[in-house]
Each structure stands twice: as C-alpha cells, then as structure tokens.
Short mmCIF file of C-alpha atoms in Angstrom, two decimals:
data_model
loop_
_atom_site.label_atom_id
_atom_site.label_comp_id
_atom_site.label_asym_id
_atom_site.label_seq_id
_atom_site.Cartn_x
_atom_site.Cartn_y
_atom_site.Cartn_z
CA MET A 102 -37.32 13.71 -4.45
CA ALA A 103 -35.80 16.34 -6.22
CA ASN A 104 -34.84 15.27 -9.90
CA LYS A 105 -30.72 15.86 -9.72
CA SER A 106 -28.74 16.14 -12.54
CA ILE A 107 -24.74 14.56 -12.83
CA TYR A 108 -21.41 14.94 -15.52
CA ILE A 109 -20.52 11.30 -16.21
CA ALA A 110 -16.98 11.85 -17.51
CA TYR A 111 -16.03 9.05 -20.17
CA THR A 112 -12.77 8.28 -19.36
CA GLY A 113 -12.30 5.07 -21.30
CA GLY A 114 -12.01 1.18 -20.31
CA THR A 115 -13.35 -1.70 -19.39
CA ILE A 116 -17.30 -0.36 -18.66
CA GLY A 117 -17.42 0.98 -23.02
CA MET A 118 -14.96 -2.10 -24.24
CA GLN A 119 -16.63 -4.13 -27.08
CA ARG A 120 -14.63 -7.61 -29.21
CA SER A 121 -12.56 -7.89 -31.31
CA THR A 122 -9.91 -9.61 -33.23
CA TYR A 123 -7.23 -8.26 -30.71
CA GLY A 124 -9.78 -8.36 -27.77
CA TYR A 125 -10.94 -5.65 -25.57
CA VAL A 126 -11.21 -2.00 -27.39
CA PRO A 127 -12.87 0.17 -26.70
CA ILE A 128 -15.94 2.69 -29.74
CA ALA A 129 -16.54 5.56 -29.07
CA GLY A 130 -20.07 6.05 -28.88
CA TYR A 131 -21.05 2.87 -27.77
CA MET A 132 -20.91 4.07 -24.67
CA SER A 133 -23.38 6.62 -25.44
CA GLU A 134 -26.01 4.07 -27.22
CA GLN A 135 -26.21 1.93 -24.84
CA LEU A 136 -27.66 4.45 -21.92
CA ALA A 137 -29.49 5.70 -24.34
CA GLN A 138 -31.28 1.79 -25.22
CA SER A 139 -30.92 0.42 -21.70
CA PRO A 140 -34.99 1.81 -19.46
CA GLU A 141 -33.89 1.59 -15.94
CA PHE A 142 -31.45 4.74 -16.19
CA HIS A 143 -34.00 6.83 -16.53
CA ARG A 144 -36.80 5.23 -14.44
CA GLN A 145 -38.19 8.00 -12.87
CA GLU A 146 -36.22 8.24 -9.15
CA MET A 147 -33.02 7.99 -11.18
CA PRO A 148 -31.26 12.27 -11.23
CA SER A 149 -30.90 13.01 -15.07
CA PHE A 150 -27.51 12.56 -16.33
CA THR A 151 -25.21 14.17 -19.62
CA VAL A 152 -22.41 11.70 -21.29
CA HIS A 153 -18.78 13.75 -22.13
CA GLU A 154 -16.88 10.19 -24.04
CA TYR A 155 -13.26 11.88 -24.03
CA SER A 156 -12.25 11.04 -27.72
CA PRO A 157 -9.24 9.04 -27.46
CA LEU A 158 -11.03 7.04 -24.57
CA ILE A 159 -8.33 5.83 -22.59
CA ASP A 160 -6.77 2.71 -21.95
CA SER A 161 -6.04 3.31 -18.13
CA SER A 162 -3.11 1.72 -18.19
CA GLU A 163 -2.07 4.60 -20.44
CA MET A 164 -3.38 6.88 -18.01
CA THR A 165 -0.73 9.39 -17.10
CA PRO A 166 -0.49 12.28 -14.68
CA GLU A 167 -1.81 14.66 -17.88
CA HIS A 168 -4.83 13.05 -18.01
CA TRP A 169 -5.43 13.23 -13.68
CA GLN A 170 -4.78 16.95 -14.76
CA ALA A 171 -7.25 16.67 -17.73
CA ILE A 172 -10.38 14.80 -16.09
CA ALA A 173 -9.59 17.90 -13.49
CA ASP A 174 -10.05 20.54 -15.01
CA ASP A 175 -13.43 18.87 -16.98
CA ILE A 176 -14.50 18.03 -13.52
CA LYS A 177 -14.36 22.09 -12.26
CA ALA A 178 -15.65 23.40 -16.14
CA ASN A 179 -18.52 21.88 -15.43
CA TYR A 180 -18.86 21.71 -12.20
CA ASP A 181 -21.76 24.83 -10.87
CA LYS A 182 -24.36 23.16 -13.16
CA TYR A 183 -24.19 19.22 -12.11
CA ASP A 184 -25.02 18.17 -8.59
CA GLY A 185 -22.50 15.19 -9.11
CA PHE A 186 -19.47 13.68 -11.05
CA VAL A 187 -19.03 10.29 -12.30
CA VAL A 188 -16.04 9.41 -14.27
CA LEU A 189 -16.13 6.26 -16.29
CA HIS A 190 -12.20 4.44 -15.59
CA GLY A 191 -10.94 0.81 -16.79
CA THR A 192 -10.23 -0.36 -13.13
CA ASP A 193 -5.83 -0.97 -13.89
CA THR A 194 -4.79 2.50 -11.99
CA MET A 195 -8.54 3.93 -11.12
CA ALA A 196 -7.36 3.88 -7.85
CA TYR A 197 -4.29 6.14 -8.89
CA THR A 198 -6.86 8.15 -11.11
CA ALA A 199 -9.03 8.62 -7.40
CA SER A 200 -5.91 9.47 -4.89
CA ALA A 201 -4.91 11.72 -7.18
CA LEU A 202 -8.11 13.84 -7.83
CA SER A 203 -8.87 13.76 -4.01
CA PHE A 204 -5.80 15.79 -3.82
CA MET A 205 -5.86 18.04 -6.66
CA LEU A 206 -9.81 19.07 -6.01
CA GLU A 207 -9.42 21.63 -2.93
CA ASP A 208 -12.68 22.75 -1.19
CA LEU A 209 -15.01 20.31 -2.76
CA SER A 210 -18.46 19.74 -2.19
CA LYS A 211 -19.69 18.42 -4.74
CA PRO A 212 -19.38 14.02 -4.86
CA VAL A 213 -17.08 12.54 -7.04
CA ILE A 214 -18.04 8.93 -7.89
CA ILE A 215 -15.02 6.80 -10.00
CA THR A 216 -16.42 3.04 -10.97
CA GLY A 217 -16.08 1.12 -14.04
CA SER A 218 -16.29 -2.77 -14.61
CA GLN A 219 -14.62 -6.38 -14.54
CA ILE A 220 -16.22 -7.07 -18.09
CA PRO A 221 -17.71 -4.51 -20.57
CA LEU A 222 -21.06 -3.96 -21.21
CA CYS A 223 -21.96 -5.19 -23.82
CA GLU A 224 -21.42 -9.17 -22.05
CA LEU A 225 -23.98 -10.83 -20.82
CA ARG A 226 -22.84 -10.93 -17.17
CA SER A 227 -21.26 -7.63 -17.12
CA ASP A 228 -21.00 -5.74 -13.70
CA GLY A 229 -21.10 -1.84 -14.67
CA HIS A 230 -25.01 -2.28 -15.27
CA THR A 231 -24.41 -2.43 -11.02
CA ASN A 232 -21.94 -0.11 -11.06
CA LEU A 233 -22.76 2.23 -12.73
CA LEU A 234 -26.42 2.86 -11.68
CA ASN A 235 -25.22 2.75 -7.73
CA ALA A 236 -22.82 5.69 -8.30
CA LEU A 237 -25.42 8.03 -10.27
CA TYR A 238 -28.14 7.13 -8.23
CA LEU A 239 -25.43 8.35 -4.31
CA ALA A 240 -24.09 10.68 -6.75
CA ALA A 241 -27.59 12.06 -6.59
CA TYR A 242 -28.86 11.16 -3.28
CA TYR A 243 -25.94 10.56 -0.69
CA PRO A 244 -23.81 13.41 -1.87
CA ILE A 245 -20.16 12.37 0.07
CA ALA A 246 -18.97 15.34 -0.74
CA GLU A 247 -15.26 13.81 -1.83
CA VAL A 248 -13.34 11.96 -4.04
CA CYS A 249 -14.70 8.47 -4.23
CA LEU A 250 -14.51 4.42 -5.83
CA PHE A 251 -17.75 3.04 -5.96
CA PHE A 252 -17.38 -1.16 -7.46
CA ASN A 253 -19.12 -4.74 -6.61
CA ASN A 254 -22.57 -2.45 -4.04
CA THR A 255 -18.85 -0.67 -1.17
CA LEU A 256 -18.38 2.98 -1.60
CA PHE A 257 -14.60 3.57 -0.28
CA ARG A 258 -12.88 6.74 0.52
CA GLY A 259 -10.64 7.71 -3.32
CA ASN A 260 -7.65 7.93 -1.87
CA ARG A 261 -7.81 4.39 0.77
CA SER A 262 -8.79 2.15 -2.54
CA THR A 263 -6.84 -0.45 -3.66
CA LYS A 264 -7.26 -3.18 -5.93
CA ALA A 265 -7.06 -6.46 -4.64
CA HIS A 266 -7.73 -8.43 -7.09
CA ALA A 267 -7.56 -8.80 -11.01
CA ASP A 268 -10.00 -11.29 -12.28
CA GLY A 269 -12.55 -10.49 -9.82
CA PHE A 270 -16.02 -8.79 -9.32
CA ASP A 271 -14.78 -7.56 -5.30
CA ALA A 272 -12.19 -5.69 -7.72
CA PHE A 273 -10.89 -2.52 -4.87
CA SER A 274 -10.89 -2.64 -0.87
CA SER A 275 -9.43 -0.44 1.37
CA PRO A 276 -7.45 -2.53 3.61
CA ASN A 277 -7.12 1.36 5.75
CA PHE A 278 -10.17 2.15 6.16
CA PRO A 279 -13.50 1.21 6.30
CA PRO A 280 -15.94 1.86 3.98
CA LEU A 281 -17.77 5.28 3.10
CA LEU A 282 -21.27 3.31 2.04
CA ARG A 283 -22.37 -0.04 1.29
CA ALA A 284 -25.65 -0.78 -0.87
CA GLY A 285 -26.85 -3.98 -0.11
CA ILE A 286 -30.90 -3.91 0.05
CA GLN A 287 -31.26 -1.18 1.89
CA ILE A 288 -27.71 1.70 1.49
CA GLU A 289 -26.09 1.84 4.92
CA LEU A 290 -23.83 4.95 5.71
CA ILE A 291 -21.14 4.22 7.17
CA LYS A 292 -17.95 5.90 7.25
CA GLY A 293 -19.18 8.45 4.43
CA GLN A 294 -21.17 12.23 5.77
CA ILE A 295 -23.49 13.61 4.57
CA ASN A 296 -23.05 16.99 4.65
CA ALA A 297 -25.58 20.39 3.78
CA CYS A 298 -24.43 21.51 0.28
CA SER A 299 -21.05 24.19 0.85
CA LYS A 300 -20.67 27.32 -0.59
CA ASN A 301 -16.57 26.58 -1.51
CA THR A 302 -15.70 27.51 -4.35
CA LEU A 303 -13.54 25.08 -6.25
CA SER A 304 -9.65 25.52 -7.16
CA VAL A 305 -7.65 22.39 -8.01
CA THR A 306 -4.53 22.24 -7.79
CA PRO A 307 -2.77 21.80 -11.41
CA ILE A 308 -0.59 18.12 -11.20
CA THR A 309 2.56 18.11 -13.22
CA PRO A 310 5.17 14.99 -14.17
CA GLN A 311 7.10 14.15 -11.06
CA PRO A 312 10.09 11.11 -11.00
CA VAL A 313 9.41 9.29 -8.36
CA GLY A 314 10.40 6.00 -8.03
CA VAL A 315 9.99 3.58 -6.13
CA VAL A 316 11.29 0.10 -5.10
CA THR A 317 9.94 -3.12 -3.09
CA LEU A 318 12.74 -4.61 -0.54
CA TYR A 319 13.15 -8.04 -0.67
CA PRO A 320 15.50 -11.22 0.44
CA GLY A 321 19.09 -10.24 -0.98
CA ILE A 322 17.85 -7.68 -2.93
CA SER A 323 21.55 -5.73 -5.24
CA ASN A 324 22.12 -2.30 -3.00
CA ASP A 325 22.75 -0.90 -7.18
CA VAL A 326 19.23 -1.79 -7.58
CA LEU A 327 18.12 0.89 -5.52
CA GLN A 328 21.90 3.20 -7.16
CA ASN A 329 21.16 2.81 -10.18
CA ILE A 330 17.96 3.97 -9.21
CA LEU A 331 19.13 6.98 -7.03
CA ARG A 332 21.71 7.81 -9.63
CA GLN A 333 18.24 9.26 -11.28
CA PRO A 334 17.22 12.91 -10.53
CA VAL A 335 14.12 11.47 -9.26
CA LYS A 336 13.23 13.81 -6.54
CA ALA A 337 11.54 11.36 -3.89
CA LEU A 338 11.92 7.65 -3.49
CA ILE A 339 9.08 5.27 -2.19
CA ILE A 340 10.16 2.55 0.10
CA LEU A 341 7.92 -0.59 0.12
CA SER A 342 9.66 -2.38 2.53
CA TYR A 343 8.85 -5.26 5.54
CA GLY A 344 6.17 -5.83 8.39
CA VAL A 345 5.86 -2.77 9.20
CA GLY A 346 8.86 -0.48 7.84
CA ASN A 347 12.05 -3.22 8.23
CA ALA A 348 15.10 -2.95 5.48
CA PRO A 349 18.58 -4.80 6.05
CA GLN A 350 21.18 -2.69 8.28
CA ASN A 351 23.11 -2.98 5.34
CA GLU A 352 25.93 -0.41 5.50
CA GLN A 353 25.80 0.57 2.00
CA PHE A 354 22.53 0.61 1.20
CA LEU A 355 22.23 2.84 4.91
CA ALA A 356 24.17 5.25 3.72
CA LEU A 357 22.56 4.72 0.12
CA LEU A 358 19.52 6.20 2.06
CA LYS A 359 21.27 8.82 3.61
CA ASP A 360 23.11 10.33 1.20
CA ALA A 361 20.03 10.63 -0.97
CA CYS A 362 18.39 12.13 2.35
CA GLU A 363 20.86 14.94 2.12
CA ARG A 364 20.23 15.67 -1.34
CA GLY A 365 16.88 16.97 -0.43
CA VAL A 366 15.03 13.40 -2.27
CA ILE A 367 12.11 12.77 -0.31
CA VAL A 368 11.93 8.78 1.06
CA ILE A 369 8.95 7.55 2.40
CA ASN A 370 8.46 3.58 3.85
CA LEU A 371 5.28 2.16 3.78
CA THR A 372 4.42 -1.36 4.18
CA GLN A 373 4.32 -3.89 1.31
CA CYS A 374 1.82 -5.39 3.00
CA LEU A 375 -1.86 -5.42 1.85
CA SER A 376 -3.04 -4.07 5.49
CA GLY A 377 -1.15 -2.21 8.47
CA THR A 378 1.03 0.71 9.21
CA VAL A 379 4.86 1.93 9.30
CA ASN A 380 6.47 2.54 12.81
CA MET A 381 10.08 2.52 12.01
CA GLY A 382 10.00 2.71 16.26
CA GLY A 383 9.54 -0.68 16.62
CA TYR A 384 12.37 -2.59 15.71
CA ALA A 385 16.11 -1.05 14.62
CA THR A 386 15.74 -2.69 11.22
CA GLY A 387 12.99 -0.03 11.45
CA ASN A 388 14.95 2.80 14.04
CA ALA A 389 17.65 2.18 10.86
CA LEU A 390 15.92 3.83 8.63
CA ALA A 391 14.50 6.43 10.27
CA ARG A 392 18.39 7.57 11.30
CA VAL A 393 19.38 8.59 8.16
CA GLY A 394 15.89 10.42 7.28
CA VAL A 395 14.04 8.10 5.65
CA ILE A 396 9.98 8.92 7.35
CA SER A 397 6.79 7.07 7.86
CA GLY A 398 4.11 6.80 5.61
CA GLY A 399 2.17 5.35 7.45
CA ASP A 400 -1.22 3.83 6.80
CA MET A 401 -0.85 4.74 2.96
CA THR A 402 -1.47 3.18 0.79
CA THR A 403 1.09 2.94 -3.04
CA GLU A 404 -1.53 4.81 -4.36
CA ALA A 405 -1.58 7.42 -2.30
CA CYS A 406 1.56 8.09 -1.90
CA LEU A 407 2.31 8.15 -4.81
CA THR A 408 -0.24 11.19 -6.23
CA LYS A 409 0.30 12.49 -3.30
CA LEU A 410 4.04 13.23 -3.16
CA HIS A 411 2.64 14.11 -7.42
CA TYR A 412 1.13 16.74 -5.56
CA LEU A 413 3.71 18.36 -3.85
CA LEU A 414 6.20 18.07 -5.93
CA SER A 415 4.89 19.68 -8.50
CA GLN A 416 4.00 23.33 -5.91
CA SER A 417 6.70 25.65 -4.81
CA LEU A 418 6.97 24.05 -1.64
CA SER A 419 10.78 23.19 0.31
CA VAL A 420 11.63 19.94 0.74
CA GLU A 421 11.38 20.27 4.27
CA LYS A 422 7.18 21.26 3.66
CA ILE A 423 7.37 18.65 1.76
CA ARG A 424 8.54 15.68 4.38
CA GLN A 425 6.32 17.59 6.84
CA LEU A 426 2.57 17.08 5.13
CA MET A 427 3.73 14.09 3.60
CA GLN A 428 3.95 12.46 6.94
CA GLN A 429 0.74 14.31 7.63
CA ASP A 430 -3.15 13.69 7.11
CA ILE A 431 -4.20 16.09 4.06
CA ARG A 432 -7.89 14.21 2.22
CA GLY A 433 -8.36 11.91 4.89
CA GLU A 434 -5.61 9.55 3.18
CA ARG A 435 -3.85 8.99 6.97
CA THR A 436 -4.40 7.71 10.07
CA SER A 437 -3.25 9.92 12.21
CA HIS A 438 -1.06 8.70 14.76
#
C-alpha cells in the first residue's frame, strides 16, 4: 500500500479529556502526546497523520453553526495536502456536525470521518484508541468520499446518524439507512462506495446561525406552547409528531400552523419515532397538517433536518425553493419515495 497522509482536526470531546476535581476536562497538547506514545498508530501499515488541535478545545455541547463553519474551512484549507480527514469530536452533538458538514462540503472527493469516544484515552478501557485507529485506516485505505461517522466498528453516513445511547460503546445508530461499512475481523463494505479519486474542486457553502424552532408533540400539549414559539422570529419549525406524522386535529393548533405557513415559515413534519418515515396521507390527522401547508421530512433524522434547514436558509433562496429542496434528497439524507 502506498503510504497515505491523513489530517486530524482535533476539535475537543471526551477522547482527549483528563480527570479533574470538576470531572473530565479537555487538556491542551494531551492528544498529540498520547498519539506520539502509542506505537500502534505508527506501524508501517498505518497512514501518516498530522494533528491540528483547536484552541480552545470545544466541548461538543457548546458546538454552534460557527464551529461547523470553522471545521469546514479547516478541511478546505488543507484539502489538497492530504488524502483524507478525521475530525475528533465530542459525541453529544457529533451527529449534528456530521450532518452539517455533509451539506456544506460540496463536490467532496475525499473521506471525512468524524469520531471520538465514550471513555477518554487516559482511561484503561477507552474506546478511543479503536475508534481513532480504525478511522485513520479507513480514511486512508477505504476512501468513501462522503462525510461519515465512525463508532464502535461501524461507519455510518454522517447525515443518517443519531446518538442513540448515552453511555454505551454503541452510542450511534443509523435507523433508516444501512451502515456504509463494518470493521469486524474482515472489513465489510455494505453501502459505502469506494470510487476513483475525483478531480472535482471542493467548495464550502457557508452556514450562518438561523432561527429554527423544534417542538415535540405530547398528549395534552397546550396550543400556547406552539403559539409562543411562532411568536419568535423563526424562519422554520420542525414538528416532532406521532407515528407516521400524526398530530391533534385541534382547530386552533391547525390555525396556528396555517398562519405560520402563510407567513413564510417553513414547517416540517418529522416523526418522533427513532425509525420509520412520515406519511401524512396515511391518517386524517396527518392529512390535516398537509392541508394547512406543513411538509413532510420523510425519514430524515432530526439532526439532518435541522442542519439542512440551516444550510438552505443561509443561501439566497426563496421560501418555495427551500420547501421544495427540503422534500428532496440532496446528500443521501433521506429516502426518495
């Protein structure tokens, strides 16, 4: 194998933390030190790598669209110098960042793999070594040219992933799309496509913070909850509805949504179920939402839907064009029906 060179963007997260009197905290310089002292990362069959440590390191619960932009710009600035990219990131918002980058990085022809760990590298039973070792190896020798998330021996499409377990090694799942690859005793390609290196020029579409509301329906939810959200200057609203996209047929509830849609607020219906898709034609309760202007998010994850809205709203697009694109698959984020 020709030796490959991988760029590691170390943004922060559990993987590089150490114990303190206040719990785990990120320590500058610790990640590079650990990798330098770990011989498995420097075996002949491993790619060479460069670690760029962000300053300050970012706890993933502090991630914002500005951080997504910084990561995307970092990849673009180093794109021609490396064969692939690994982003070290905290697990809490990893699926949001993976989804955002999948939309921002246009004409991507090299792998971008986001990974991290549930237990810091400083601990005996850390999953960080295995996750990072595999991410580097796959980025070099299984170059699937899209934004991916690697965790617990599984490579997921970034914008199909979601954090499913708070404290297990199998922290992530891809409920509506098969894994791209499994790294067992043998490395098994499932849905990942290894293509010849494209000559496309990478471009980054900027994302700026956008006012997007999210409301989860629950039995007895007050119309005031919805009304208060819609009183804010939101440009879009994600409704996490029941089952295949059902919601109360309450007249005031529907009137509030109708008024919002007519004012140009983009209202998306997603299921609050972990897997499955919205079908607003299946029941009268879902059909009522469609009649007032709510559109289906299909089988997108909440993370993909939210970041796709940020991506589209950051561009000079009409409300109607955004509504149209939200119902189309543009980066493999939803199943076309």
